[in-house]
XYZ file of C-alpha atoms in Angstrom:
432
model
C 0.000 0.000 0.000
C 1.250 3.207 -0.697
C 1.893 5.780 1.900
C -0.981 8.017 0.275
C -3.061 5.498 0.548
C -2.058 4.784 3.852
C -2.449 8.238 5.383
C -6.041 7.784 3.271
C -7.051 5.966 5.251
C -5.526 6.316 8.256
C -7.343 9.464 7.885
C -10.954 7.672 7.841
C -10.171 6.249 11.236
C -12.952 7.021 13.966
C -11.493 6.371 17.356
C -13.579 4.803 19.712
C -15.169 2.406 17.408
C -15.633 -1.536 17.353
C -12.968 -3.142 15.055
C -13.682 -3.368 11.431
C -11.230 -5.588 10.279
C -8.828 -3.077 9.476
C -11.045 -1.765 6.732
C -13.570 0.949 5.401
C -17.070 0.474 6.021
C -18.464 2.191 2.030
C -22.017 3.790 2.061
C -24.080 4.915 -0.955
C -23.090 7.631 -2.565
C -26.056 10.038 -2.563
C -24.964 12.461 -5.061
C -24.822 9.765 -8.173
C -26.940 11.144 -10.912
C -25.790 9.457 -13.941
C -23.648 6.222 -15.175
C -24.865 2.994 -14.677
C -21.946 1.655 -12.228
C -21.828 1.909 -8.926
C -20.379 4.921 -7.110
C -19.812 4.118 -3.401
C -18.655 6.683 -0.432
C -15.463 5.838 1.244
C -15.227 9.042 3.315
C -16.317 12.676 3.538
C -13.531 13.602 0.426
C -13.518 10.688 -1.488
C -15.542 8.164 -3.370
C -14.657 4.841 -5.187
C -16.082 3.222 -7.841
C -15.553 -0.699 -9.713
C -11.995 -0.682 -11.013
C -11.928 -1.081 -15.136
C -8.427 -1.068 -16.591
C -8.521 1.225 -18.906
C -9.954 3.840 -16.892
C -7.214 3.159 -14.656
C -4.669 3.279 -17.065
C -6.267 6.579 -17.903
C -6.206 8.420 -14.326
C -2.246 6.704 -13.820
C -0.990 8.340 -17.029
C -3.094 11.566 -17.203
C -0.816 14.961 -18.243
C -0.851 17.874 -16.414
C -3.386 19.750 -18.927
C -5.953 17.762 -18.526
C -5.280 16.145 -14.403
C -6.683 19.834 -13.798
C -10.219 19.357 -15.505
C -10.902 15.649 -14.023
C -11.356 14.367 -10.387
C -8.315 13.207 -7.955
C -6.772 9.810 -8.560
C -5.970 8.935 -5.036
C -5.684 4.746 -5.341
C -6.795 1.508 -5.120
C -8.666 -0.645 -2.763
C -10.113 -4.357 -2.576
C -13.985 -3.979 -1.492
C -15.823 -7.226 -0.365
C -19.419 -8.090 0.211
C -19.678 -9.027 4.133
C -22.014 -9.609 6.879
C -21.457 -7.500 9.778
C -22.155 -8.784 13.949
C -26.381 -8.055 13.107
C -26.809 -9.751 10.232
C -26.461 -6.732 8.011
C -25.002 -6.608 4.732
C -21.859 -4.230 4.204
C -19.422 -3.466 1.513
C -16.076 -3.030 2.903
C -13.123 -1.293 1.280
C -9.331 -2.878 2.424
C -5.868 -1.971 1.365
C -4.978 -4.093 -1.707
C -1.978 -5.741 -1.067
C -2.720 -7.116 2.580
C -4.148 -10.774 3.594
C -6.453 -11.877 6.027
C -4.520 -12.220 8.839
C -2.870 -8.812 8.681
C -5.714 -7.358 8.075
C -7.163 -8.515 11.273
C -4.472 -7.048 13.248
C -5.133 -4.058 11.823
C -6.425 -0.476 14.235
C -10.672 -0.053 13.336
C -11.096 2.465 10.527
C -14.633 4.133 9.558
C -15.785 6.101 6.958
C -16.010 9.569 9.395
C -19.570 8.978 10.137
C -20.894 8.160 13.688
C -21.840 4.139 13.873
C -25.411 5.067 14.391
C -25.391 7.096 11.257
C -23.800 4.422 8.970
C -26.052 3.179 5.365
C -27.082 -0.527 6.294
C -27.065 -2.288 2.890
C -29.501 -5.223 4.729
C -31.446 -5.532 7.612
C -31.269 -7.786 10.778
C -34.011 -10.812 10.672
C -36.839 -9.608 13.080
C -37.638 -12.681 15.547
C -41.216 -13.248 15.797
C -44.104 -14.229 13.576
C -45.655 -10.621 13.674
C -42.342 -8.488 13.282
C -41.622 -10.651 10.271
C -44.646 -10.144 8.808
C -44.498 -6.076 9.087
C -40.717 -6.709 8.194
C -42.262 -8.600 4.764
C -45.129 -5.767 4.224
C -42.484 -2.898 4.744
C -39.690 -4.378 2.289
C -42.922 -5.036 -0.120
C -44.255 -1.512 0.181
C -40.220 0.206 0.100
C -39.956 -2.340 -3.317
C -43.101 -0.675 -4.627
C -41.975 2.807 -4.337
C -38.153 2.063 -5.404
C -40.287 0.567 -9.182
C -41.942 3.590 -9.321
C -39.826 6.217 -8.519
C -37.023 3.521 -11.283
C -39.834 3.862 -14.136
C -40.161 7.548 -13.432
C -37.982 9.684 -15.305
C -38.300 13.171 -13.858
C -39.327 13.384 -10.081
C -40.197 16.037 -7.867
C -39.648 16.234 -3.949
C -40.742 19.490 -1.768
C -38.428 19.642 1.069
C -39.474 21.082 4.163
C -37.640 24.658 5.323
C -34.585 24.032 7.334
C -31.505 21.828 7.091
C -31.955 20.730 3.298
C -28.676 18.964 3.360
C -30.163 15.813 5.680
C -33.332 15.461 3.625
C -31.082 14.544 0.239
C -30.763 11.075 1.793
C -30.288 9.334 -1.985
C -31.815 10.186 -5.272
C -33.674 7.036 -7.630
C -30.881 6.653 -9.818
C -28.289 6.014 -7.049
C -30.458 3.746 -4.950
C -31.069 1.287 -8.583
C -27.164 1.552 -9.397
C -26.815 0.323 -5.808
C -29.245 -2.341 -5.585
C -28.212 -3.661 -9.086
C -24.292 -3.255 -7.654
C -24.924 -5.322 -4.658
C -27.092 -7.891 -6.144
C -24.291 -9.009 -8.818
C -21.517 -9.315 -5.875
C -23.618 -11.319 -3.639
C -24.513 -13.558 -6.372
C -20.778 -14.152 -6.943
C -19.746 -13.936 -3.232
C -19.307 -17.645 -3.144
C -16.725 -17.330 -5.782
C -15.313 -14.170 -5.513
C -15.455 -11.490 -2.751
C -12.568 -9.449 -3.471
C -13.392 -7.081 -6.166
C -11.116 -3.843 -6.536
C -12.284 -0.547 -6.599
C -10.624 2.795 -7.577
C -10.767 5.500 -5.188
C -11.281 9.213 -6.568
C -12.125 13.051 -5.338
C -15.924 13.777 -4.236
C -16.241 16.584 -6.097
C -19.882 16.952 -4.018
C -17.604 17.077 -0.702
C -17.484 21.475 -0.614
C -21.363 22.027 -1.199
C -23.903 22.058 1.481
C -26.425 21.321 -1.071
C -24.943 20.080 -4.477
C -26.834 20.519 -7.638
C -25.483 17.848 -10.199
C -25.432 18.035 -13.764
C -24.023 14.688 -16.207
C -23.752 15.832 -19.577
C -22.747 12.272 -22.006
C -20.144 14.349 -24.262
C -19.850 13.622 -27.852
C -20.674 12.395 -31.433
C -19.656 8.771 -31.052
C -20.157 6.922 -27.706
C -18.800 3.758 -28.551
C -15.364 2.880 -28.546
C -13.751 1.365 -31.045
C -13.484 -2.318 -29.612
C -17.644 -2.509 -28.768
C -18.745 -5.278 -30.965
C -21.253 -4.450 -33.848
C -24.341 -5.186 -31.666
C -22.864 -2.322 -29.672
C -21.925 -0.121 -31.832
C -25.370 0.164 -33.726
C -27.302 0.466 -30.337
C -24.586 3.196 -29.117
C -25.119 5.350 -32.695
C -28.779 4.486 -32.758
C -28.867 6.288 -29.027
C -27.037 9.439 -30.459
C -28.836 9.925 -33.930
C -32.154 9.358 -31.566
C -30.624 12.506 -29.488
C -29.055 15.687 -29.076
C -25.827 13.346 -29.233
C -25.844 13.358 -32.718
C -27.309 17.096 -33.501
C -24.850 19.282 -30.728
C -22.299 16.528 -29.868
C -23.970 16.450 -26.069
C -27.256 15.276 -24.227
C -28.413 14.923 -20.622
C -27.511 11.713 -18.893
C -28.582 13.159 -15.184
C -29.449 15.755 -13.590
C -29.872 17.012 -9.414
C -30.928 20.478 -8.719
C -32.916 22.094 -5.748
C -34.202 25.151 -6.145
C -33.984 27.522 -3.005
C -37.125 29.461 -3.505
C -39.654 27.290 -3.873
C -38.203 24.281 -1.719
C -38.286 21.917 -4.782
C -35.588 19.147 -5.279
C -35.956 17.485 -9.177
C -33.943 14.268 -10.422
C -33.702 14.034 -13.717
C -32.601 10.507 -15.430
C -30.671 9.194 -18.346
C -33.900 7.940 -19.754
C -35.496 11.518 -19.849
C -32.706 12.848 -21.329
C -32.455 10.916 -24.712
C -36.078 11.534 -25.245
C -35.451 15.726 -25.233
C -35.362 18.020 -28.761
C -32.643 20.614 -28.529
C -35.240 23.072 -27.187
C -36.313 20.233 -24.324
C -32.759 20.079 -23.151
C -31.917 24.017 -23.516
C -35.145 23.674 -20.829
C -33.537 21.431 -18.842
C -30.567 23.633 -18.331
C -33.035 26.393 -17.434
C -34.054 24.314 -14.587
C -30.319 23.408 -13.815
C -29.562 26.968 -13.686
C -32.354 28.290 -11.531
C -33.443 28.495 -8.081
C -36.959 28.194 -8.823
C -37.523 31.573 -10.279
C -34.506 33.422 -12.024
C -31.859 32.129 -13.804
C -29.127 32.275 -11.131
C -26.901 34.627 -13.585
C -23.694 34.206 -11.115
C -23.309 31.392 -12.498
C -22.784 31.294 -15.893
C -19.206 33.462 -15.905
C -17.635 30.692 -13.809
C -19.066 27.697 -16.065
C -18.089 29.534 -19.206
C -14.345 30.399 -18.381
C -14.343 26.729 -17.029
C -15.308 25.374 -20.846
C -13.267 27.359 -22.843
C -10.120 26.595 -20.598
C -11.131 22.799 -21.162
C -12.195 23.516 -24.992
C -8.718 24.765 -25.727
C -6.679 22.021 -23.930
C -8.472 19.642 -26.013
C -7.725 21.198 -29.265
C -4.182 20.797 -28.555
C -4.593 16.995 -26.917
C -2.872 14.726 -29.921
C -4.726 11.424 -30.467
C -6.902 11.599 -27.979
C -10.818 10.222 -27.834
C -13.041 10.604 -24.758
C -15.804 8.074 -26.223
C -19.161 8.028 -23.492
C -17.434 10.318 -21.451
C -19.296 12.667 -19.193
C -19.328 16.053 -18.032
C -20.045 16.896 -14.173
C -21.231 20.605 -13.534
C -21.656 21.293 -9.763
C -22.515 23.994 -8.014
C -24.193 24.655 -4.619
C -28.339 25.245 -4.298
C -28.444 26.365 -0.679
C -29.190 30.130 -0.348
C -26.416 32.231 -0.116
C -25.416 32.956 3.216
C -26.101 37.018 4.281
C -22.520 38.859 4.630
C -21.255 39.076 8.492
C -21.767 42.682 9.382
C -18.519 44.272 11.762
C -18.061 47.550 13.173
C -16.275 50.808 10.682
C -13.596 52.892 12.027
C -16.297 55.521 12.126
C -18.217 53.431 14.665
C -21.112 52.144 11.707
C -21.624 48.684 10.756
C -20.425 47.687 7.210
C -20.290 44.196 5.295
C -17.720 41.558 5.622
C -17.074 39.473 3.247
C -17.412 35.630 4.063
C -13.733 34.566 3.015
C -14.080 31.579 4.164
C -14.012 30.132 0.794
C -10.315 31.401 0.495
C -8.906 29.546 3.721
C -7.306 26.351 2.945
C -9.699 22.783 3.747
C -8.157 20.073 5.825
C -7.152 17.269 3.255
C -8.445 13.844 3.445
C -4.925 12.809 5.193
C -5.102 15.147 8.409
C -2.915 17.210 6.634
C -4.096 20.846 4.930
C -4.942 20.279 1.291
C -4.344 23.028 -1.290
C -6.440 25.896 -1.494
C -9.293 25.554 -4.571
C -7.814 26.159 -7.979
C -9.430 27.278 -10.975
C -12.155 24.185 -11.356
C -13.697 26.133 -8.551
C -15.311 29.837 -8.795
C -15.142 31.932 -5.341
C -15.840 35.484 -5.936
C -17.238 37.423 -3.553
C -20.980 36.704 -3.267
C -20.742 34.035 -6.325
C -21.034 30.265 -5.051
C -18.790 27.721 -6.103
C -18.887 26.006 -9.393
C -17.205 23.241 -10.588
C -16.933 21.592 -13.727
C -14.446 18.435 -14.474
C -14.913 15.634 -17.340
C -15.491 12.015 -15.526
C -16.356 8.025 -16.785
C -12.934 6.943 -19.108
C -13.905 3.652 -19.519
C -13.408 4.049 -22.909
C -11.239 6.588 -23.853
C -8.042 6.303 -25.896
C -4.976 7.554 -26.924
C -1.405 6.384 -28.801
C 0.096 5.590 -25.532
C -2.176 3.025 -25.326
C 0.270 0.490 -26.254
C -2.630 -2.655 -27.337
C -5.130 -0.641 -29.545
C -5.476 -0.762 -33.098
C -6.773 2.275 -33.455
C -4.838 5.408 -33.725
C -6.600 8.253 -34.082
C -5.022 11.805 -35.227
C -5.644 15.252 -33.937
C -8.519 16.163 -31.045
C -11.519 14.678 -30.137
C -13.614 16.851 -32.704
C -17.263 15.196 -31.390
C -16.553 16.117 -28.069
C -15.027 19.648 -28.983
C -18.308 19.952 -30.837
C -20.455 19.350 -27.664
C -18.416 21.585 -25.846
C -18.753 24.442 -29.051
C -22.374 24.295 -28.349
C -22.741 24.043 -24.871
C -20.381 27.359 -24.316
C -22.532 28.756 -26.916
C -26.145 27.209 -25.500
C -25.260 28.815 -21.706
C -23.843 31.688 -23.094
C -27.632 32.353 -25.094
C -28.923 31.652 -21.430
C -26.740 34.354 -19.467
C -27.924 37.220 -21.619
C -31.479 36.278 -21.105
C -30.405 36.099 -17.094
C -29.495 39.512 -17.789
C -32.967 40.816 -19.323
């Protein structure tokens, strides 16, 4: 294990707990709003997600120019389906390269979250004829509303007035991704429980209330080793798309919007069924907090895509096929500026720098202040924007493809052409 990885997770240790084995107890990642694999929660900074070579060949070989626009590599880990002391079902994250035995002697580590707060992925077998029957009619009524809320592809929640944050427990898509995640490893549990899992930045981890936007980038969204079956059901989902028209279409989508207490979830499903105008709607909901377009915004986003629009250009055989685009910012309402005494004895504003001070790192140690992925103005929230999901991209350096392609990734230049173009249409309406 690496001595990153090590002060990782040293750094997810929770004193006072029972023993875990030496490992990381991983909970659902509630901010998951596109992609169909599963995106766990390994501590307050960091999430991990299955392991596919080529993505990790990707984050171990990225260049500087484009590290900047895509989430934290920060390691490996070996996760394995287990039943905890209750009979509950856990996913638990361990250092790769230890066995059993060490990793029994091991200190407790948790994921930073109190043991009465922790995500149960089961729960314990009620004794009794009557709690098992309400345990049968509750699990049957939860499985009802998890089909509904799976076949719906835009939902609405009204959140009560108060601590927003705590009511985003997990949106649908997340939940399915989970369920689906956990059913496949418990079905090969009995022949393999060590499955390794890549750990990256939350890019969520700064926002009290993060508003989540997955943009599938690009003409082509197959890569070029998908078999023909794949291929003509990947091209048949862009021409059937914005994909095909503007090189970009919505793959999920999180907002809340502040003034009317409304928090919408938008699928992958909804989003390949929307005309140009449909999704140019769609980022009018992204974009506002119920009323307005939230004009602040758009600067930040902008400078963000044309930084990452003429990196690109210059990136040499490079293809980002069904690639995604995250856009974050933060939907709770701006905090009112702190108020302090004048020299001449009258209150005047203070600025909330607090943005500017440098966060403790997921290591105990203090992590650099925010760069340029990251907007702080005075009175602006944040807003981040990175590219994400490399499952399939390629370059020369990859030493076994066939393919070599020459120059940038034109289709996903193209989505980015249109999208700068597409907000930039919205911010001078914002300004009407």
């Amino acid at each position: 294990m690496s001595p990153a990885l090590e002060a990782l997770m040293e750094g997810c240790r929770y004193p006072g707990k029972e023993p875990l084995k030496g490992g990381v107890m991983l909970e659902p990642f509630v901010h998951q709003v596109g992609g169909h694999s599963c995106v766990l929660r390994f501590g307050d900074q960091t999430i991990c997600k299955p392991l596919i070579p080529r993505e990790h060949q990707f984050y171990k070989s990225l260049p500087p120019e484009i590290r900047r626009f895509t989430p934290q590599y920060k390691g490996v880990v070996s996760v394995s389906f287990e039943e905890d002391e209750e009979g509950n079902l856990c996913l638990i994250a361990y250092p790769l390269h230890s066995d059993s035995s060490d990793l029994e002697n091991k200190e407790p580590l948790a994921d930073g979250e109190p043991k009465n707060k922790v995500v149960k992925w089961g729960k314990k077998k009620p004794s009794g004829l009557l709690e098992n029957e309400r345990a049968r009619q509750s699990r049957k009524e939860e499985k009802s509303k998890s089909n509904r809320e799976d076949k719906a592809e835009v939902l609405y929640y009204s959140l009560e007035k108060g601590n927003v944050a705590s009511q985003i427990k997990h949106n649908p898509w997340s939940l399915q991704c989970h369920q689906q995640h956990l059913q496949r490893m418990k079905e090969n549990s009995k022949h393999r429980n060590q499955h390794k899992f890549i750990l990256l930045e939350n890019l969520t981890w700064r926002y009290r209330v993060p508003c989540v936007l997955d943009l599938k980038m690009g003409t082509q969204q197959h890569g070029d080793d998908a078999s023909e079956e794949k291929k003509a059901n990947q091209i048949r989902k862009c021409q059937q798309s914005t994909s095909s028209a503007i090189g970009v279409r919505l793959c999920g989508m999180q907002v809340y919007h502040s003034t009317t207490g409304q928090l919408i979830f938008m699928n992958k499903y909804h989003g390949r069924k929307l005309s140009l105008a449909g999704f140019k709607e769609a980022l009018c909901q992204f974009f506002s907090d119920g009323r307005v377009l939230r004009r602040e915004l758009f600067s930040a986003v902008l400078q963000r895509l044309k930084e990452m629009r003429a990196v690109l250009e210059a990136c040499e055989s490079y293809r980002f096929f069904s690639s995604s685009l995250l856009i974050i910012y933060d939907g709770a309402p701006l905090p009112a500026p702190r108020s302090r005494p004048s020299r001449g004895g009258e209150e005047e504003d203070e600025e909330d720098d607090e943005d500017d001070e440098e966060e403790e790192g997921a290591n105990g140690g203090r992590s650099q202040s925010r760069d340029s992925s990251t907007s702080s103005c005075s009175g602006s929230p944040l807003v981040d924007v990175r590219m994400i999901d490399f499952a399939h991209t390629t370059c020369r350096d990859y030493g076994e493809d066939t393919v070599v392609h020459e120059g940038g990734d034109s289709g996903y230049i193209f989505g980015l052409q249109n999208l700068i173009s597409i907000l930039s249409q919205l911010e001078e309406h914002s300004n009407d």
